[in-house]
Amino acid sequence: MTTNLHVGFIVSHYPHHAFGHDGGIGTSVYTLVEKLRKSNVQVSVFVYGQRQNFIVEEENVTLYSLENRKGKFFNFYFNRKKIEKFINETIISKKIDLIEAPDWTGITALMHFLVPLIIRFHGSDTYFCHLENRKQKLKNFWFEKLAINEAEAFIAPTKFAGEISKQLFNINRKEIRNIYSGLNLQNFENETPQEFEKDLILYAGTLIRKKGVLELPEIFNKVRQDFPNAKLVLIGGDAPDLKTNSKSTWELLKGAFTEDDLQNVSYLGKIPYSEIQNYIKKANVCVFPTFAETFGMVTIESMAMKKAVVNSNIGWSQELIIDEESGFLVHPLNHDLYSVRIKQILNDNLFAQRMGESARLRVEEKFDINKLVLENINFYESIINLKKQ
């Protein structure tokens, strides 16, 4: 594919050896960037909030590490203006055509770029507070709303996330394009799906209330009533809990499991992203009972590796999974049904494998980055051309 396109991305995390490894938003951006550069699109990635300034040059990609300005008074303002100045200078010198940024915290608030800005709805604080029915700090909404107002257009990873964001930010005259997040499927292969650790249940993701992890103790207890040898493995960083002011969600979880169940629970903490695949392969079933999400990368990663998944049934999830075909969709608070679905998978190895095969086909159909990269490029070019008119 031949193109003269040059796209810049603004991110806070990026899974590259220069910055360390990270999941979530950074991973989905990285997957897109890698496919863009292989499609002969020039890419500049601006990683803010770093400890030092440096530049890494790779084929069709330049990484810019932007140091965080120290100091307390108006720190947020000076950091933003510093980022804005650097990016605009780079836009001129490197002939960048378009900038993409995430919605979270409204990083582009108070910034004005020399080229069109697209915001992708990875998940704003406004969005998550709405889904969790949690009070939001006014300044957080203000920053995100300012950033939204400066954008030319938006990309939503699910129709659900796009519709909710449209309502919350009162977006009327600007386009919101639904483009799913994608996977490089060659990196998520499982040649031996029939081999797994019997009765092993896996959760991968941050330990935080909005991900539904606090529902797992009761669900796991119900599973062990019929499968006493079942084991639960938890992988992910430990977050504080805002509702209880606890510094550790894991400590809350430990107190919620029965003493007997806790003997069959392993918390591995945050491990290198590349190692998570090994645990997905070992799992009999993967569970993601989240209350608040825009897409769910680890869900489709597990599906791509032919794993039976029991997922939340809220909004966005209904675009990922066909219930009872490529996985199960259950509300996280429905502990009885959630445990029944897990037991249904544990009880029948052939059923689990068939569901895993259907999950892989679903990902190949909907979430293949080789197809989705073209949708992104076409949308970028349409916004650039519209701005020129």
mmCIF file of C-alpha atoms in Angstrom:
data_model
loop_
_atom_site.group_PDB
_atom_site.id
_atom_site.type_symbol
_atom_site.label_atom_id
_atom_site.label_comp_id
_atom_site.label_asym_id
_atom_site.label_seq_id
_atom_site.Cartn_x
_atom_site.Cartn_y
_atom_site.Cartn_z
ATOM 1 C CA MET A 1 0.000 0.000 0.000
ATOM 2 C CA THR A 2 1.384 3.435 -0.971
ATOM 3 C CA THR A 3 0.483 6.509 1.075
ATOM 4 C CA ASN A 4 2.034 9.854 2.038
ATOM 5 C CA LEU A 5 0.179 9.859 5.333
ATOM 6 C CA HIS A 6 1.994 10.831 8.558
ATOM 7 C CA VAL A 7 0.008 10.332 11.798
ATOM 8 C CA GLY A 8 1.001 11.392 15.320
ATOM 9 C CA PHE A 9 -0.246 9.650 18.482
ATOM 10 C CA ILE A 10 -0.267 11.160 21.966
ATOM 11 C CA VAL A 11 -0.153 8.502 24.715
ATOM 12 C CA SER A 12 0.809 8.198 28.390
ATOM 13 C CA HIS A 13 2.021 4.580 28.092
ATOM 14 C CA TYR A 14 3.524 2.592 25.261
ATOM 15 C CA PRO A 15 4.616 -1.111 25.339
ATOM 16 C CA HIS A 16 8.085 -0.616 23.881
ATOM 17 C CA HIS A 17 11.384 -1.580 25.528
ATOM 18 C CA ALA A 18 12.286 2.128 25.711
ATOM 19 C CA PHE A 19 9.372 2.729 28.107
ATOM 20 C CA GLY A 20 8.702 -0.675 29.670
ATOM 21 C CA HIS A 21 5.762 -2.907 28.881
ATOM 22 C CA ASP A 22 2.148 -2.009 29.406
ATOM 23 C CA GLY A 23 -1.312 -3.317 28.615
ATOM 24 C CA GLY A 24 -4.600 -1.595 27.899
ATOM 25 C CA ILE A 25 -4.606 1.614 25.853
ATOM 26 C CA GLY A 26 -0.875 1.441 25.145
ATOM 27 C CA THR A 27 -1.196 -2.050 23.694
ATOM 28 C CA SER A 28 -4.080 -1.231 21.353
ATOM 29 C CA VAL A 29 -2.244 1.867 20.088
ATOM 30 C CA TYR A 30 0.961 -0.131 19.630
ATOM 31 C CA THR A 31 -0.857 -2.804 17.603
ATOM 32 C CA LEU A 32 -2.311 -0.137 15.310
ATOM 33 C CA VAL A 33 1.009 1.709 14.981
ATOM 34 C CA GLU A 34 2.849 -1.472 14.017
ATOM 35 C CA LYS A 35 0.327 -2.205 11.282
ATOM 36 C CA LEU A 36 0.316 1.408 10.086
ATOM 37 C CA ARG A 37 4.076 1.497 9.664
ATOM 38 C CA LYS A 38 3.973 -1.770 7.726
ATOM 39 C CA SER A 39 1.362 -0.115 5.513
ATOM 40 C CA ASN A 40 3.934 2.612 4.704
ATOM 41 C CA VAL A 41 2.284 5.186 6.950
ATOM 42 C CA GLN A 42 4.768 7.396 8.806
ATOM 43 C CA VAL A 43 4.052 7.469 12.543
ATOM 44 C CA SER A 44 5.228 9.692 15.381
ATOM 45 C CA VAL A 45 4.376 8.605 18.934
ATOM 46 C CA PHE A 46 4.540 11.226 21.690
ATOM 47 C CA VAL A 47 4.740 9.546 25.111
ATOM 48 C CA TYR A 48 4.182 12.162 27.808
ATOM 49 C CA GLY A 49 4.749 12.044 31.574
ATOM 50 C CA GLN A 50 8.174 10.402 31.259
ATOM 51 C CA ARG A 51 11.296 10.852 33.402
ATOM 52 C CA GLN A 52 13.480 12.137 30.607
ATOM 53 C CA ASN A 53 13.440 13.394 27.045
ATOM 54 C CA PHE A 54 14.753 11.156 24.278
ATOM 55 C CA ILE A 55 13.993 10.090 20.713
ATOM 56 C CA VAL A 56 13.982 6.581 19.241
ATOM 57 C CA GLU A 57 14.052 6.219 15.456
ATOM 58 C CA GLU A 58 12.709 3.027 13.868
ATOM 59 C CA GLU A 59 11.436 2.097 10.425
ATOM 60 C CA ASN A 60 8.513 4.439 9.662
ATOM 61 C CA VAL A 61 8.122 5.205 13.404
ATOM 62 C CA THR A 62 9.671 7.859 15.647
ATOM 63 C CA LEU A 63 9.123 7.664 19.396
ATOM 64 C CA TYR A 64 9.369 10.857 21.453
ATOM 65 C CA SER A 65 9.714 10.574 25.222
ATOM 66 C CA LEU A 66 8.430 13.793 26.804
ATOM 67 C CA GLU A 67 9.672 14.601 30.284
ATOM 68 C CA ASN A 68 7.121 15.606 32.889
ATOM 69 C CA ARG A 69 7.669 19.136 34.175
ATOM 70 C CA LYS A 70 8.211 19.192 37.936
ATOM 71 C CA GLY A 71 6.571 21.644 40.251
ATOM 72 C CA LYS A 72 3.158 22.060 41.838
ATOM 73 C CA PHE A 73 1.689 25.433 40.904
ATOM 74 C CA PHE A 74 -0.066 25.305 37.524
ATOM 75 C CA ASN A 75 1.977 22.204 36.738
ATOM 76 C CA PHE A 76 -0.830 20.806 34.564
ATOM 77 C CA TYR A 77 -0.961 23.983 32.446
ATOM 78 C CA PHE A 78 2.759 24.311 31.794
ATOM 79 C CA ASN A 79 3.080 20.614 30.970
ATOM 80 C CA ARG A 80 0.302 20.865 28.426
ATOM 81 C CA LYS A 81 1.730 23.984 26.785
ATOM 82 C CA LYS A 82 5.168 22.365 26.699
ATOM 83 C CA ILE A 83 3.726 19.266 24.972
ATOM 84 C CA GLU A 84 1.705 21.442 22.586
ATOM 85 C CA LYS A 85 4.784 23.490 21.588
ATOM 86 C CA PHE A 86 6.935 20.413 20.980
ATOM 87 C CA ILE A 87 4.279 18.603 18.952
ATOM 88 C CA ASN A 88 3.522 21.650 16.810
ATOM 89 C CA GLU A 89 7.217 22.103 16.072
ATOM 90 C CA THR A 90 7.394 18.433 15.100
ATOM 91 C CA ILE A 91 4.269 18.767 12.949
ATOM 92 C CA ILE A 92 6.086 21.426 10.921
ATOM 93 C CA SER A 93 9.501 19.751 10.754
ATOM 94 C CA LYS A 94 8.228 16.213 10.087
ATOM 95 C CA LYS A 95 5.112 17.192 8.085
ATOM 96 C CA ILE A 96 2.625 15.359 10.297
ATOM 97 C CA ASP A 97 -0.886 15.353 8.777
ATOM 98 C CA LEU A 98 -3.051 14.450 11.768
ATOM 99 C CA ILE A 99 -2.862 13.894 15.531
ATOM 100 C CA GLU A 100 -4.737 11.223 17.491
ATOM 101 C CA ALA A 101 -5.135 11.365 21.278
ATOM 102 C CA PRO A 102 -7.091 9.443 23.938
ATOM 103 C CA ASP A 103 -10.033 10.903 25.835
ATOM 104 C CA TRP A 104 -8.783 9.927 29.311
ATOM 105 C CA THR A 105 -8.132 13.051 31.486
ATOM 106 C CA GLY A 106 -8.407 15.272 28.415
ATOM 107 C CA ILE A 107 -4.667 15.489 27.843
ATOM 108 C CA THR A 108 -5.205 17.746 24.807
ATOM 109 C CA ALA A 109 -7.270 20.288 26.779
ATOM 110 C CA LEU A 110 -5.817 23.794 26.359
ATOM 111 C CA MET A 111 -3.816 22.580 23.342
ATOM 112 C CA HIS A 112 -4.228 23.789 19.771
ATOM 113 C CA PHE A 113 -2.573 21.866 16.961
ATOM 114 C CA LEU A 114 -1.681 22.910 13.430
ATOM 115 C CA VAL A 115 -3.382 19.804 11.990
ATOM 116 C CA PRO A 116 -6.697 18.027 12.678
ATOM 117 C CA LEU A 117 -7.074 16.264 16.035
ATOM 118 C CA ILE A 118 -8.976 12.983 16.365
ATOM 119 C CA ILE A 119 -9.857 11.680 19.822
ATOM 120 C CA ARG A 120 -10.366 7.951 20.295
ATOM 121 C CA PHE A 121 -12.746 6.915 23.054
ATOM 122 C CA HIS A 122 -10.531 4.538 24.973
ATOM 123 C CA GLY A 123 -12.515 5.505 28.076
ATOM 124 C CA SER A 124 -12.772 8.931 29.709
ATOM 125 C CA ASP A 125 -13.142 9.556 33.427
ATOM 126 C CA THR A 126 -16.571 10.956 32.557
ATOM 127 C CA TYR A 127 -17.531 7.698 30.819
ATOM 128 C CA PHE A 128 -16.353 5.460 33.663
ATOM 129 C CA CYS A 129 -17.969 7.592 36.366
ATOM 130 C CA HIS A 130 -21.237 7.354 34.430
ATOM 131 C CA LEU A 131 -21.089 3.555 34.132
ATOM 132 C CA GLU A 132 -20.090 3.132 37.779
ATOM 133 C CA ASN A 133 -22.646 5.680 38.981
ATOM 134 C CA ARG A 134 -19.754 7.447 40.706
ATOM 135 C CA LYS A 135 -19.465 11.188 41.354
ATOM 136 C CA GLN A 136 -16.902 12.864 39.119
ATOM 137 C CA LYS A 137 -14.571 15.714 40.020
ATOM 138 C CA LEU A 138 -15.701 18.800 38.131
ATOM 139 C CA LYS A 139 -12.174 19.611 36.909
ATOM 140 C CA ASN A 140 -11.875 16.150 35.306
ATOM 141 C CA PHE A 141 -15.041 16.692 33.289
ATOM 142 C CA TRP A 142 -13.937 20.218 32.417
ATOM 143 C CA PHE A 143 -10.591 19.054 31.002
ATOM 144 C CA GLU A 144 -12.170 16.226 29.036
ATOM 145 C CA LYS A 145 -14.895 18.492 27.668
ATOM 146 C CA LEU A 146 -12.296 21.092 26.574
ATOM 147 C CA ALA A 147 -10.352 18.375 24.773
ATOM 148 C CA ILE A 148 -13.521 17.066 23.092
ATOM 149 C CA ASN A 149 -14.378 20.556 21.876
ATOM 150 C CA GLU A 150 -10.993 20.893 20.135
ATOM 151 C CA ALA A 151 -11.272 17.603 18.221
ATOM 152 C CA GLU A 152 -12.309 17.440 14.584
ATOM 153 C CA ALA A 153 -13.763 13.927 14.892
ATOM 154 C CA PHE A 154 -13.808 10.815 17.060
ATOM 155 C CA ILE A 155 -13.203 7.079 16.869
ATOM 156 C CA ALA A 156 -15.137 4.714 19.142
ATOM 157 C CA PRO A 157 -13.900 1.124 19.703
ATOM 158 C CA THR A 158 -17.518 0.018 20.155
ATOM 159 C CA LYS A 159 -20.831 1.574 19.148
ATOM 160 C CA PHE A 160 -21.831 1.498 22.824
ATOM 161 C CA ALA A 161 -18.812 3.573 23.894
ATOM 162 C CA GLY A 162 -19.471 6.025 21.080
ATOM 163 C CA GLU A 163 -23.143 6.509 21.931
ATOM 164 C CA ILE A 164 -22.529 6.977 25.655
ATOM 165 C CA SER A 165 -19.667 9.432 25.034
ATOM 166 C CA LYS A 166 -21.802 11.342 22.533
ATOM 167 C CA GLN A 167 -24.527 11.805 25.139
ATOM 168 C CA LEU A 168 -22.193 12.685 28.012
ATOM 169 C CA PHE A 169 -20.251 15.315 26.059
ATOM 170 C CA ASN A 170 -23.199 16.522 23.973
ATOM 171 C CA ILE A 171 -21.431 15.857 20.663
ATOM 172 C CA ASN A 172 -23.771 16.843 17.842
ATOM 173 C CA ARG A 173 -22.111 18.022 14.648
ATOM 174 C CA LYS A 174 -18.867 16.048 14.623
ATOM 175 C CA GLU A 175 -18.494 12.529 13.276
ATOM 176 C CA ILE A 176 -18.006 9.555 15.571
ATOM 177 C CA ARG A 177 -16.715 6.596 13.559
ATOM 178 C CA ASN A 178 -16.982 3.100 15.041
ATOM 179 C CA ILE A 179 -13.739 1.205 14.393
ATOM 180 C CA TYR A 180 -13.069 -1.811 16.589
ATOM 181 C CA SER A 181 -9.706 -2.272 18.251
ATOM 182 C CA GLY A 182 -7.733 -5.022 16.562
ATOM 183 C CA LEU A 183 -5.261 -7.810 17.159
ATOM 184 C CA ASN A 184 -2.348 -9.054 15.129
ATOM 185 C CA LEU A 185 -3.691 -12.594 15.122
ATOM 186 C CA GLN A 186 -0.292 -14.099 14.326
ATOM 187 C CA ASN A 187 0.754 -13.079 17.832
ATOM 188 C CA PHE A 188 -2.173 -14.916 19.444
ATOM 189 C CA GLU A 189 -1.963 -18.488 18.260
ATOM 190 C CA ASN A 190 -2.796 -21.605 20.252
ATOM 191 C CA GLU A 191 -1.868 -24.739 18.327
ATOM 192 C CA THR A 192 -2.871 -27.077 21.174
ATOM 193 C CA PRO A 193 -6.204 -25.784 22.573
ATOM 194 C CA GLN A 194 -6.983 -29.274 23.870
ATOM 195 C CA GLU A 195 -4.116 -28.924 26.344
ATOM 196 C CA PHE A 196 -4.903 -26.894 29.459
ATOM 197 C CA GLU A 197 -4.941 -27.192 33.219
ATOM 198 C CA LYS A 198 -8.246 -28.740 34.193
ATOM 199 C CA ASP A 199 -10.506 -26.501 36.336
ATOM 200 C CA LEU A 200 -8.158 -23.501 36.159
ATOM 201 C CA ILE A 201 -10.068 -20.198 36.075
ATOM 202 C CA LEU A 202 -8.127 -17.118 34.943
ATOM 203 C CA TYR A 203 -8.755 -13.420 35.477
ATOM 204 C CA ALA A 204 -6.338 -10.981 33.800
ATOM 205 C CA GLY A 205 -6.668 -7.245 34.316
ATOM 206 C CA THR A 206 -6.229 -4.589 36.974
ATOM 207 C CA LEU A 207 -7.573 -5.522 40.385
ATOM 208 C CA ILE A 208 -10.090 -2.694 40.721
ATOM 209 C CA ARG A 209 -13.767 -2.504 41.624
ATOM 210 C CA LYS A 210 -14.949 -1.402 38.156
ATOM 211 C CA LYS A 211 -13.490 -4.598 36.651
ATOM 212 C CA GLY A 212 -15.863 -6.660 38.787
ATOM 213 C CA VAL A 213 -13.149 -8.515 40.705
ATOM 214 C CA LEU A 214 -15.001 -8.075 43.998
ATOM 215 C CA GLU A 215 -17.756 -10.316 42.598
ATOM 216 C CA LEU A 216 -15.316 -13.197 42.127
ATOM 217 C CA PRO A 217 -15.189 -14.475 45.739
ATOM 218 C CA GLU A 218 -18.892 -15.391 45.793
ATOM 219 C CA ILE A 219 -18.823 -16.678 42.211
ATOM 220 C CA PHE A 220 -15.758 -18.829 42.954
ATOM 221 C CA ASN A 221 -17.360 -20.200 46.115
ATOM 222 C CA LYS A 222 -20.393 -21.346 44.116
ATOM 223 C CA VAL A 223 -18.132 -22.981 41.522
ATOM 224 C CA ARG A 224 -16.181 -24.897 44.169
ATOM 225 C CA GLN A 225 -19.356 -26.380 45.601
ATOM 226 C CA ASP A 226 -19.406 -28.622 42.504
ATOM 227 C CA PHE A 227 -15.728 -28.388 41.520
ATOM 228 C CA PRO A 228 -13.765 -28.426 44.797
ATOM 229 C CA ASN A 229 -10.442 -28.676 42.932
ATOM 230 C CA ALA A 230 -11.069 -25.507 40.925
ATOM 231 C CA LYS A 231 -8.322 -22.910 41.103
ATOM 232 C CA LEU A 232 -8.518 -19.173 40.467
ATOM 233 C CA VAL A 233 -5.492 -17.274 39.173
ATOM 234 C CA LEU A 234 -5.521 -13.472 39.205
ATOM 235 C CA ILE A 235 -3.070 -11.431 37.114
ATOM 236 C CA GLY A 236 -2.786 -7.642 37.100
ATOM 237 C CA GLY A 237 -1.763 -4.583 39.058
ATOM 238 C CA ASP A 238 -3.334 -3.907 42.442
ATOM 239 C CA ALA A 239 -5.323 -0.644 42.545
ATOM 240 C CA PRO A 240 -6.662 1.299 45.529
ATOM 241 C CA ASP A 241 -10.415 1.158 46.141
ATOM 242 C CA LEU A 242 -12.091 4.572 46.094
ATOM 243 C CA LYS A 243 -15.318 3.388 47.706
ATOM 244 C CA THR A 244 -13.676 2.066 50.872
ATOM 245 C CA ASN A 245 -10.496 4.198 50.780
ATOM 246 C CA SER A 246 -8.515 0.975 50.881
ATOM 247 C CA LYS A 247 -5.000 1.137 49.450
ATOM 248 C CA SER A 248 -5.320 -2.383 48.054
ATOM 249 C CA THR A 249 -8.170 -4.127 46.239
ATOM 250 C CA TRP A 250 -6.301 -7.409 46.721
ATOM 251 C CA GLU A 251 -6.552 -6.976 50.503
ATOM 252 C CA LEU A 252 -10.316 -6.470 50.121
ATOM 253 C CA LEU A 253 -10.500 -9.583 47.955
ATOM 254 C CA LYS A 254 -8.580 -11.730 50.449
ATOM 255 C CA GLY A 255 -11.063 -10.791 53.139
ATOM 256 C CA ALA A 256 -14.004 -11.686 50.888
ATOM 257 C CA PHE A 257 -12.891 -15.243 50.036
ATOM 258 C CA THR A 258 -13.668 -17.996 52.514
ATOM 259 C CA GLU A 259 -10.582 -19.371 54.216
ATOM 260 C CA ASP A 260 -10.956 -22.649 52.329
ATOM 261 C CA ASP A 261 -11.467 -20.979 48.936
ATOM 262 C CA LEU A 262 -8.459 -18.730 49.469
ATOM 263 C CA GLN A 263 -6.224 -21.805 49.529
ATOM 264 C CA ASN A 264 -7.110 -22.283 45.854
ATOM 265 C CA VAL A 265 -6.535 -18.652 44.829
ATOM 266 C CA SER A 266 -3.241 -17.324 43.445
ATOM 267 C CA TYR A 267 -2.523 -13.635 42.884
ATOM 268 C CA LEU A 268 0.508 -13.175 40.639
ATOM 269 C CA GLY A 269 0.499 -9.387 40.524
ATOM 270 C CA LYS A 270 1.570 -7.512 37.426
ATOM 271 C CA ILE A 271 3.656 -9.685 35.128
ATOM 272 C CA PRO A 272 5.292 -8.951 31.739
ATOM 273 C CA TYR A 273 2.691 -8.680 29.016
ATOM 274 C CA SER A 274 4.344 -11.429 26.968
ATOM 275 C CA GLU A 275 3.968 -13.909 29.840
ATOM 276 C CA ILE A 276 0.208 -13.447 30.186
ATOM 277 C CA GLN A 277 -0.305 -15.551 27.039
ATOM 278 C CA ASN A 278 1.174 -18.587 28.795
ATOM 279 C CA TYR A 279 -1.445 -18.314 31.533
ATOM 280 C CA ILE A 280 -4.244 -17.868 29.005
ATOM 281 C CA LYS A 281 -3.110 -21.082 27.300
ATOM 282 C CA LYS A 282 -3.124 -22.919 30.639
ATOM 283 C CA ALA A 283 -6.610 -21.737 31.584
ATOM 284 C CA ASN A 284 -9.709 -23.905 31.341
ATOM 285 C CA VAL A 285 -11.876 -20.772 31.277
ATOM 286 C CA CYS A 286 -11.223 -16.997 31.341
ATOM 287 C CA VAL A 287 -13.513 -14.691 33.290
ATOM 288 C CA PHE A 288 -14.035 -10.934 32.887
ATOM 289 C CA PRO A 289 -16.941 -9.727 35.072
ATOM 290 C CA THR A 290 -16.312 -6.019 34.456
ATOM 291 C CA PHE A 291 -18.829 -3.244 35.065
ATOM 292 C CA ALA A 292 -17.058 -0.526 33.074
ATOM 293 C CA GLU A 293 -15.133 -0.889 29.829
ATOM 294 C CA THR A 294 -15.072 0.540 26.318
ATOM 295 C CA PHE A 295 -13.865 -2.593 24.556
ATOM 296 C CA GLY A 296 -11.920 -5.249 26.469
ATOM 297 C CA MET A 297 -8.623 -6.159 24.786
ATOM 298 C CA VAL A 298 -7.814 -9.085 27.061
ATOM 299 C CA THR A 299 -11.230 -10.579 26.298
ATOM 300 C CA ILE A 300 -10.558 -10.766 22.552
ATOM 301 C CA GLU A 301 -6.968 -11.877 23.201
ATOM 302 C CA SER A 302 -8.324 -14.846 25.164
ATOM 303 C CA MET A 303 -10.886 -15.552 22.440
ATOM 304 C CA ALA A 304 -8.154 -15.411 19.795
ATOM 305 C CA MET A 305 -6.298 -18.089 21.750
ATOM 306 C CA LYS A 306 -9.370 -20.324 21.560
ATOM 307 C CA LYS A 307 -10.455 -19.974 25.155
ATOM 308 C CA ALA A 308 -14.000 -20.208 26.435
ATOM 309 C CA VAL A 309 -14.816 -16.876 28.077
ATOM 310 C CA VAL A 310 -17.442 -15.819 30.604
ATOM 311 C CA ASN A 311 -17.734 -12.071 30.166
ATOM 312 C CA SER A 312 -19.850 -9.210 31.425
ATOM 313 C CA ASN A 313 -23.026 -8.683 29.385
ATOM 314 C CA ILE A 314 -23.012 -4.892 29.645
ATOM 315 C CA GLY A 315 -23.190 -2.721 26.503
ATOM 316 C CA TRP A 316 -19.821 -3.012 24.781
ATOM 317 C CA SER A 317 -19.525 -6.764 25.501
ATOM 318 C CA GLN A 318 -22.497 -7.554 23.296
ATOM 319 C CA GLU A 319 -20.421 -6.344 20.333
ATOM 320 C CA LEU A 320 -17.543 -8.700 21.177
ATOM 321 C CA ILE A 321 -19.296 -11.990 21.872
ATOM 322 C CA ILE A 322 -22.335 -13.837 20.561
ATOM 323 C CA ASP A 323 -23.813 -15.241 23.759
ATOM 324 C CA GLU A 324 -23.701 -19.042 24.076
ATOM 325 C CA GLU A 325 -21.777 -19.298 20.798
ATOM 326 C CA SER A 326 -18.419 -17.505 21.002
ATOM 327 C CA GLY A 327 -18.578 -17.108 24.774
ATOM 328 C CA PHE A 328 -21.007 -16.424 27.604
ATOM 329 C CA LEU A 329 -22.429 -13.025 28.547
ATOM 330 C CA VAL A 330 -23.609 -12.640 32.151
ATOM 331 C CA HIS A 331 -24.185 -9.609 34.355
ATOM 332 C CA PRO A 332 -21.464 -9.520 37.066
ATOM 333 C CA LEU A 333 -24.031 -9.253 39.875
ATOM 334 C CA ASN A 334 -25.809 -12.429 38.760
ATOM 335 C CA HIS A 335 -23.486 -14.686 40.763
ATOM 336 C CA ASP A 336 -25.680 -17.750 40.342
ATOM 337 C CA LEU A 337 -25.739 -17.648 36.538
ATOM 338 C CA TYR A 338 -22.100 -16.572 36.335
ATOM 339 C CA SER A 339 -21.026 -19.625 38.326
ATOM 340 C CA VAL A 340 -23.359 -21.870 36.307
ATOM 341 C CA ARG A 341 -21.704 -20.744 33.060
ATOM 342 C CA ILE A 342 -18.231 -21.380 34.457
ATOM 343 C CA LYS A 343 -19.288 -24.841 35.642
ATOM 344 C CA GLN A 344 -20.823 -25.569 32.237
ATOM 345 C CA ILE A 345 -17.381 -25.035 30.696
ATOM 346 C CA LEU A 346 -15.478 -26.936 33.390
ATOM 347 C CA ASN A 347 -17.871 -29.855 33.108
ATOM 348 C CA ASP A 348 -17.355 -30.558 29.391
ATOM 349 C CA ASN A 349 -13.938 -30.343 27.744
ATOM 350 C CA LEU A 350 -15.329 -30.798 24.227
ATOM 351 C CA PHE A 351 -17.868 -28.033 24.796
ATOM 352 C CA ALA A 352 -15.104 -25.732 26.053
ATOM 353 C CA GLN A 353 -12.994 -26.478 22.955
ATOM 354 C CA ARG A 354 -15.911 -25.895 20.576
ATOM 355 C CA MET A 355 -16.669 -22.559 22.214
ATOM 356 C CA GLY A 356 -12.986 -21.642 22.004
ATOM 357 C CA GLU A 357 -12.946 -22.428 18.279
ATOM 358 C CA SER A 358 -16.038 -20.263 17.752
ATOM 359 C CA ALA A 359 -14.375 -17.476 19.736
ATOM 360 C CA ARG A 360 -11.344 -17.576 17.442
ATOM 361 C CA LEU A 361 -13.556 -17.354 14.358
ATOM 362 C CA ARG A 362 -15.380 -14.375 15.859
ATOM 363 C CA VAL A 363 -12.086 -12.534 16.399
ATOM 364 C CA GLU A 364 -10.888 -13.359 12.891
ATOM 365 C CA GLU A 365 -14.118 -11.943 11.487
ATOM 366 C CA LYS A 366 -14.407 -8.754 13.559
ATOM 367 C CA PHE A 367 -11.087 -7.854 15.168
ATOM 368 C CA ASP A 368 -8.303 -8.626 12.682
ATOM 369 C CA ILE A 369 -5.951 -5.604 12.609
ATOM 370 C CA ASN A 370 -5.098 -6.348 8.955
ATOM 371 C CA LYS A 371 -8.672 -5.396 8.050
ATOM 372 C CA LEU A 372 -9.144 -2.663 10.628
ATOM 373 C CA VAL A 373 -5.987 -0.738 9.721
ATOM 374 C CA LEU A 374 -7.561 0.155 6.375
ATOM 375 C CA GLU A 375 -10.634 1.549 8.136
ATOM 376 C CA ASN A 376 -8.371 3.747 10.269
ATOM 377 C CA ILE A 377 -6.350 4.997 7.289
ATOM 378 C CA ASN A 378 -9.472 5.784 5.272
ATOM 379 C CA PHE A 379 -10.974 7.710 8.178
ATOM 380 C CA TYR A 380 -7.768 9.672 8.796
ATOM 381 C CA GLU A 381 -7.612 10.666 5.121
ATOM 382 C CA SER A 382 -11.284 11.671 5.052
ATOM 383 C CA ILE A 383 -10.796 14.038 8.018
ATOM 384 C CA ILE A 384 -7.642 15.521 6.490
ATOM 385 C CA ASN A 385 -9.407 16.115 3.170
ATOM 386 C CA LEU A 386 -12.450 17.585 4.902
ATOM 387 C CA LYS A 387 -10.226 20.058 6.743
ATOM 388 C CA LYS A 388 -8.622 21.159 3.456
ATOM 389 C CA GLN A 389 -11.989 22.007 1.891
#
